[in-house]
Short mmCIF file of C-alpha atoms in Angstrom, two decimals:
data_model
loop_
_atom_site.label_atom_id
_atom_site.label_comp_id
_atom_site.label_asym_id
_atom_site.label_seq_id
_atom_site.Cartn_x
_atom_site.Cartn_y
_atom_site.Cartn_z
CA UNK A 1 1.73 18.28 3.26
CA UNK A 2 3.93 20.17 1.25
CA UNK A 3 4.46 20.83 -2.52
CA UNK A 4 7.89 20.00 -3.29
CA UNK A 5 10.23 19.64 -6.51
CA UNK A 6 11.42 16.35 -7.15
CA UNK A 7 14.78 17.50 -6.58
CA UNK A 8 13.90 18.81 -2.72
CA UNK A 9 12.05 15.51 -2.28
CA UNK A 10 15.30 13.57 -2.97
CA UNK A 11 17.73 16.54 -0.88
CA UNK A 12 15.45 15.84 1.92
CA UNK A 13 15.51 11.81 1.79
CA UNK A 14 19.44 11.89 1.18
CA UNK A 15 19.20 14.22 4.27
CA UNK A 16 17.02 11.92 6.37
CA UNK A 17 14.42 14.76 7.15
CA UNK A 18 10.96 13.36 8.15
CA UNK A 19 7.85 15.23 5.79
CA UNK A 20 5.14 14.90 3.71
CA UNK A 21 4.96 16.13 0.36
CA UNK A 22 3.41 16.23 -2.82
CA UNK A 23 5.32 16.61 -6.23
CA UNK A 24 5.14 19.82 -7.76
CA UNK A 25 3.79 18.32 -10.87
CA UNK A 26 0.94 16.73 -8.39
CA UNK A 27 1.61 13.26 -10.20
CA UNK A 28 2.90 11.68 -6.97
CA UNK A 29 2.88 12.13 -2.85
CA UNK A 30 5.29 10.57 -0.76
CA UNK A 31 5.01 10.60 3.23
CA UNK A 32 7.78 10.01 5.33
CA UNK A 33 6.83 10.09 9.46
CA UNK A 34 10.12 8.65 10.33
CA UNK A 35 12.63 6.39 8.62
CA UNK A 36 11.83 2.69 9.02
CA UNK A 37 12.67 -0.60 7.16
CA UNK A 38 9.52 -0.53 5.09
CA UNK A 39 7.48 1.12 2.31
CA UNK A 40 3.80 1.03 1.79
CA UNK A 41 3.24 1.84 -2.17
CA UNK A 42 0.57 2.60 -4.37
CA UNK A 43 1.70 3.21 -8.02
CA UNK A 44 -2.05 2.71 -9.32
CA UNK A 45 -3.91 3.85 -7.12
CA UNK A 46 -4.17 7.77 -8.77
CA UNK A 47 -7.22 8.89 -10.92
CA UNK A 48 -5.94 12.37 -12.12
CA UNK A 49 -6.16 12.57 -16.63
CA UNK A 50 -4.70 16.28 -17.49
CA UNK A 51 -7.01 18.20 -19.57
CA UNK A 52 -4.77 18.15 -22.81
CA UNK A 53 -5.67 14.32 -23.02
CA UNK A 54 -9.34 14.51 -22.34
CA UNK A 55 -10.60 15.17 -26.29
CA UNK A 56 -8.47 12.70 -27.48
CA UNK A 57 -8.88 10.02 -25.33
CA UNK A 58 -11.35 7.08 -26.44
CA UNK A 59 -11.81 5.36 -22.24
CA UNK A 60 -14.44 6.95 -20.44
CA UNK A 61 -13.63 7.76 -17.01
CA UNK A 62 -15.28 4.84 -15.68
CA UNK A 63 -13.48 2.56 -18.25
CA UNK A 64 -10.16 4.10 -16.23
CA UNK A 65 -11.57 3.62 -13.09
CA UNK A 66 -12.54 0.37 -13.49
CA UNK A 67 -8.75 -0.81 -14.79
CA UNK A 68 -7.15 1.59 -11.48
CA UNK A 69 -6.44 0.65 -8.27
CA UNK A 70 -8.88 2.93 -5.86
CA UNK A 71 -8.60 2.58 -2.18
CA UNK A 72 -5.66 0.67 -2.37
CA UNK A 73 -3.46 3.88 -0.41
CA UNK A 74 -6.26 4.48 2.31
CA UNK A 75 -5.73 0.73 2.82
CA UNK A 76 -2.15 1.56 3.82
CA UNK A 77 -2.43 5.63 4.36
CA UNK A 78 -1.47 5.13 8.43
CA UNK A 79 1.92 3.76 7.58
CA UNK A 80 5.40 5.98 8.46
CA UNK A 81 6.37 5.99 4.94
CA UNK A 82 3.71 5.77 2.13
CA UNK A 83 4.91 6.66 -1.80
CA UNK A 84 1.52 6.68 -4.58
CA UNK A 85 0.95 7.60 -7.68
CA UNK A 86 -1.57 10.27 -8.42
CA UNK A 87 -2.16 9.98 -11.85
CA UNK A 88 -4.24 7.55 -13.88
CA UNK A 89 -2.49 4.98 -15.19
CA UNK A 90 -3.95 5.41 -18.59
CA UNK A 91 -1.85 9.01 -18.84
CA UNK A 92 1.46 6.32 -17.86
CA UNK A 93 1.97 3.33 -15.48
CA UNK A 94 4.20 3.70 -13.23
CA UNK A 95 4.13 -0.41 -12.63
CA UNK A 96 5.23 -0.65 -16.78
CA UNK A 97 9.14 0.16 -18.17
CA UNK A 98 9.18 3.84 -19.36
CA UNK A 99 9.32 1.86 -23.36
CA UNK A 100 5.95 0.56 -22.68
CA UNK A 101 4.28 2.83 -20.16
CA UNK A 102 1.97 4.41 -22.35
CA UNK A 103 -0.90 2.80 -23.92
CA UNK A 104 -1.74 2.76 -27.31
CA UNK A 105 -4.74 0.15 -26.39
CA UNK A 106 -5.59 -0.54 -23.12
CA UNK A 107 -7.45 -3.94 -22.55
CA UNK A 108 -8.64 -4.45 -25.86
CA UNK A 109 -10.05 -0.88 -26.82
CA UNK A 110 -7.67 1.69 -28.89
CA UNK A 111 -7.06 4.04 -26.58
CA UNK A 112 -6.61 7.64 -28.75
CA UNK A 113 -8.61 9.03 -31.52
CA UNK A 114 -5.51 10.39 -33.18
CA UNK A 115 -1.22 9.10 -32.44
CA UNK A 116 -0.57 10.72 -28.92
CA UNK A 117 1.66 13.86 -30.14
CA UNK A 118 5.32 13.28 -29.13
CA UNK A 119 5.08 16.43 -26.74
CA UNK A 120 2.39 15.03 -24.49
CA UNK A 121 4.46 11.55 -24.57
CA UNK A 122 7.67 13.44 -23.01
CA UNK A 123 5.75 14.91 -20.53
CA UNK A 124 4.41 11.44 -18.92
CA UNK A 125 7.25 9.56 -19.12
CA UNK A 126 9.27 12.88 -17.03
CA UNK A 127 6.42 11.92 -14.76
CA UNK A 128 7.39 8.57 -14.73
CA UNK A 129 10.95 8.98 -14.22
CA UNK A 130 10.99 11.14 -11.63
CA UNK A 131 9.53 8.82 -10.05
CA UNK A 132 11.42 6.79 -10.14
CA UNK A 133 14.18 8.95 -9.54
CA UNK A 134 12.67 9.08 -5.73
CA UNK A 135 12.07 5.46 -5.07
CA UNK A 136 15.97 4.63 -5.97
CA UNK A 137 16.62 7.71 -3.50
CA UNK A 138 14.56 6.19 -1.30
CA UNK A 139 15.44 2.45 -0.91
CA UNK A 140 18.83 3.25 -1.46
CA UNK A 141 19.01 5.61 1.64
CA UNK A 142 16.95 2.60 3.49
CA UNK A 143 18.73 -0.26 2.65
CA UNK A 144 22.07 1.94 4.02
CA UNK A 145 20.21 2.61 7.43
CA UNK A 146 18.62 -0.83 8.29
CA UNK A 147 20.34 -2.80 4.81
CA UNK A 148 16.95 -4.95 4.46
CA UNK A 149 14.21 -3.32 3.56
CA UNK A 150 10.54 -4.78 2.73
CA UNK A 151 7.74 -3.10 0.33
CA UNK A 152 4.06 -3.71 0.41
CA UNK A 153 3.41 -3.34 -2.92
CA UNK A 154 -0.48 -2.64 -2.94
CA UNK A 155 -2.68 -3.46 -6.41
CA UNK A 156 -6.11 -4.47 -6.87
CA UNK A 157 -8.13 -6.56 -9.62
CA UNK A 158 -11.11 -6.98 -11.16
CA UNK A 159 -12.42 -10.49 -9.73
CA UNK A 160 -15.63 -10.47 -11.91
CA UNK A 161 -13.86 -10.84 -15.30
CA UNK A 162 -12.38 -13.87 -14.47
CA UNK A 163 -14.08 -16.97 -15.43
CA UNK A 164 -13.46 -19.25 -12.49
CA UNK A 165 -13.18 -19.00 -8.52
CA UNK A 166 -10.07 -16.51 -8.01
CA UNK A 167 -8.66 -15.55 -4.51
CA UNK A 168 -9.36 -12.65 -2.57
CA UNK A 169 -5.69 -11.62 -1.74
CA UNK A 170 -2.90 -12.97 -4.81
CA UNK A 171 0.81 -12.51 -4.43
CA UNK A 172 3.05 -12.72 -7.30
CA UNK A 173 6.67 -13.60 -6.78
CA UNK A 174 8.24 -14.57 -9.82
CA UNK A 175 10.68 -11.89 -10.18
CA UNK A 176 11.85 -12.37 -6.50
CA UNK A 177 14.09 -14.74 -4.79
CA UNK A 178 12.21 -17.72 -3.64
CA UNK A 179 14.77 -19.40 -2.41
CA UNK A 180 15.58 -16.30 -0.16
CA UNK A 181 12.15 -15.31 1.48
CA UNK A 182 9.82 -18.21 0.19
CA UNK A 183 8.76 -18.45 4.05
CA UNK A 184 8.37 -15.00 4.58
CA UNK A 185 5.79 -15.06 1.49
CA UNK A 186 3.84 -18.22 2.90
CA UNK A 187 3.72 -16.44 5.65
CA UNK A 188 2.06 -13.02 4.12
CA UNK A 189 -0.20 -14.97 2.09
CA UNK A 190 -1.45 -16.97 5.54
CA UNK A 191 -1.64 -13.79 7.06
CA UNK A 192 -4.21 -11.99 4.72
CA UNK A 193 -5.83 -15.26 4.37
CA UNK A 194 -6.74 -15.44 8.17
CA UNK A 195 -8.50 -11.51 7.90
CA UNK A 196 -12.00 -11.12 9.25
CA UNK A 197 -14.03 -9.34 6.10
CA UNK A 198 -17.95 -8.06 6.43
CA UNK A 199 -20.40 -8.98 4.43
CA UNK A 200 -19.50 -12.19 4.36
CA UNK A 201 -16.65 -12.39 2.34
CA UNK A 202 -14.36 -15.16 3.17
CA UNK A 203 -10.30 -13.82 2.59
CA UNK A 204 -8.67 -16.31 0.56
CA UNK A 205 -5.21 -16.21 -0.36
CA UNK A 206 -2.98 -17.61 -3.08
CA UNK A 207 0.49 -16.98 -4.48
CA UNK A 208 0.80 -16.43 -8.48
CA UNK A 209 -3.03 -17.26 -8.91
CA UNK A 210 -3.85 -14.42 -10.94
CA UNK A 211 -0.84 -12.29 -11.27
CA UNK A 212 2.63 -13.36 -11.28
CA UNK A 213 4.56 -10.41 -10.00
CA UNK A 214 5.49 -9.16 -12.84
CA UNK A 215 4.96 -5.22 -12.20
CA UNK A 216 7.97 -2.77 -12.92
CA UNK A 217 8.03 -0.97 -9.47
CA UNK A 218 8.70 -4.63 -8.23
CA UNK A 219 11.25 -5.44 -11.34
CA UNK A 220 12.96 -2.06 -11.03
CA UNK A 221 13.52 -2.21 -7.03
CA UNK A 222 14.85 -6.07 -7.35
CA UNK A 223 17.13 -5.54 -9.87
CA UNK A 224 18.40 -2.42 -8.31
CA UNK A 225 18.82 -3.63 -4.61
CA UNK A 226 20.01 -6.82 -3.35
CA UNK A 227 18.41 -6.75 -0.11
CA UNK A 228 14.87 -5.26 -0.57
CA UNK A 229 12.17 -7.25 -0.56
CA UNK A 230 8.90 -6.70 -2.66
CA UNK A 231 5.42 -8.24 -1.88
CA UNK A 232 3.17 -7.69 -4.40
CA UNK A 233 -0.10 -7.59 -3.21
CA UNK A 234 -3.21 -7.53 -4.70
CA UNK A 235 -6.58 -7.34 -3.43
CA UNK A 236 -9.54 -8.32 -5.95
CA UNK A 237 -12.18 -5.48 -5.65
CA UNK A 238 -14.18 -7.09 -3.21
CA UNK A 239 -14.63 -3.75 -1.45
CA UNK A 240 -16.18 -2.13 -4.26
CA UNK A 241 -19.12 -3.06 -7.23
CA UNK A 242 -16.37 -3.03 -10.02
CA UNK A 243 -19.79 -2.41 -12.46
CA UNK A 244 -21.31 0.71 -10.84
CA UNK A 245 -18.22 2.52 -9.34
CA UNK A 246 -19.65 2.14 -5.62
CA UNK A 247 -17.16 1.72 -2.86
CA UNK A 248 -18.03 -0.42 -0.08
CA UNK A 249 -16.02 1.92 2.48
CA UNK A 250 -16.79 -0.86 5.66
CA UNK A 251 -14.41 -2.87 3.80
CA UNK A 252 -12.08 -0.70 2.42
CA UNK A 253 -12.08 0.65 6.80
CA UNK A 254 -12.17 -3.21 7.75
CA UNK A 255 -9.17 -4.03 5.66
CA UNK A 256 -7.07 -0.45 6.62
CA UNK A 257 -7.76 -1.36 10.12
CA UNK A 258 -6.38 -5.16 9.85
CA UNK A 259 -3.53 -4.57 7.91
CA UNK A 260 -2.24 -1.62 10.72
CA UNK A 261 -1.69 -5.37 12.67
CA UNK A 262 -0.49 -7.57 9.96
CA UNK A 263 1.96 -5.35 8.30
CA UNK A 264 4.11 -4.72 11.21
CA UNK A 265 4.20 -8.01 12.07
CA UNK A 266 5.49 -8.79 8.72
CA UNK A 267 8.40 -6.28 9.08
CA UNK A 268 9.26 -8.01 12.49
CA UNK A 269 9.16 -11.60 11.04
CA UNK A 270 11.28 -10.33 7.26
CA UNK A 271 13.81 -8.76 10.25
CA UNK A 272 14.16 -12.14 12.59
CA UNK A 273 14.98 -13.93 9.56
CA UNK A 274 17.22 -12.12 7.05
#
């Protein structure tokens, strides 16, 4: 892996060169093996805070943990091309428009002892947008090689603050086109729902359950390119104890190790049928 500005990272997708690099800003990595009609992504799945933040923020680290998405880019680290977000969400999210992107309560709890000064706000939302600066270079120079492209759009939730039975795997789809790939998405959703978990854990599977799809790395790449599809997937933290921090890495492996099968299936069913 290489350290890269954001403006080699887009030269060498625009150039089709194969390489893995992170930004120079370390907010972001981006892998590309080879080019191929699909993206693994992980906007959430980053735990960095920079130090300027730290006194002023009111979250403990845990309290950011506990609303990020760990594990969710080993589940999909094996892929050719792999783009994830290094930074907690709680500096930006990267699945929120740039207007909204930074928190000024995050799930109930004020998030700063004192306004966030205007400086430190212009320097995560450049994060943010170069960004996604690289993911229009990216599909764009994808959907002119193969012109339908698919993203895995990886999240993960917390199961236990829900007050009723919730699925294992949700997909929301309401900012795609139904009409378009509603098979496709039966089809994902039967797919996770047939995996083989330890410990137990039976893999159900719904569509808009808990989430509806309404992320802005889905929003931004749908509205920007006709012919990419995005499945956003989440996986409630059954692979960790969401109240003590402690991964369960024989599921995080188990699920890594299924979804090497699943996901390429995926690609060739999305490619039979568009």
């Amino acid at each position: 892996m290489h350290k890269l500005s954001v403006s080699d990272i887009i030269s060498n997708i625009e150039s089709g060169k194969a390489f893995e690099a992170v930004s120079d800003d370390y907010s972001f990595t981006l892998k590309i093996e080879k080019y191929v009609p699909y993206i693994c992504g992980a906007v959430h799945d980053g735990h960095q805070f920079r130090q300027s933040l730290w006194d002023n923020c009111l979250h403990t680290e845990y309290e950011r943990w506990y609303e990020e998405d760990p594990c969710t880019k080993q589940m999909v680290h094996s892929f050719p091309i792999v783009i994830a977000g290094c930074d907690s969400r709680f500096e930006y999210d990267l699945n929120r428009p740039p207007e909204t992107a930074i928190f000024d309560t995050a799930w109930g709890k004020q998030l700063w002892k004192e306004t966030l000064p205007e400086n430190e706000k212009q320097h995560s939302l450049g994060k943010h947008a170069n960004f996604y600066k690289v993911v229009n270079t990216l599909i764009g120079k994808l959907e002119s090689n193969f012109q339908n492209v698919i993203v895995f759009d990886m999240h993960s939730y917390n199961w236990k603050r829900w007050d009723r039975e919730v699925p294992v795997w949700n997909l929301g789809t309401s900012n795609v086109d139904n009409d378009r790939y509603g098979n496709l998405i039966e089809n994902w959703r039967a797919k996770l729902g047939a995996l083989q978990l330890p410990n137990g854990i039976q893999s159900t599977s719904k569509i808009n359950d808990t989430f509806q799809g309404n992320g802005y790395f889905l929003k931004y790449i749908t509205q920007n390119f006709r012919n990419t599809l995005v499945l956003a997937t989440e996986i409630s933290k059954i692979y960790c104890d969401e109240l003590s921090g402690v991964i369960y890495p024989e599921v995080v492996k188990s699920v890594e190790n299924q979804l090497k099968d699943l996901i390429p299936l995926q690609v060739e069913e999305f490619h039979k049928s568009v």
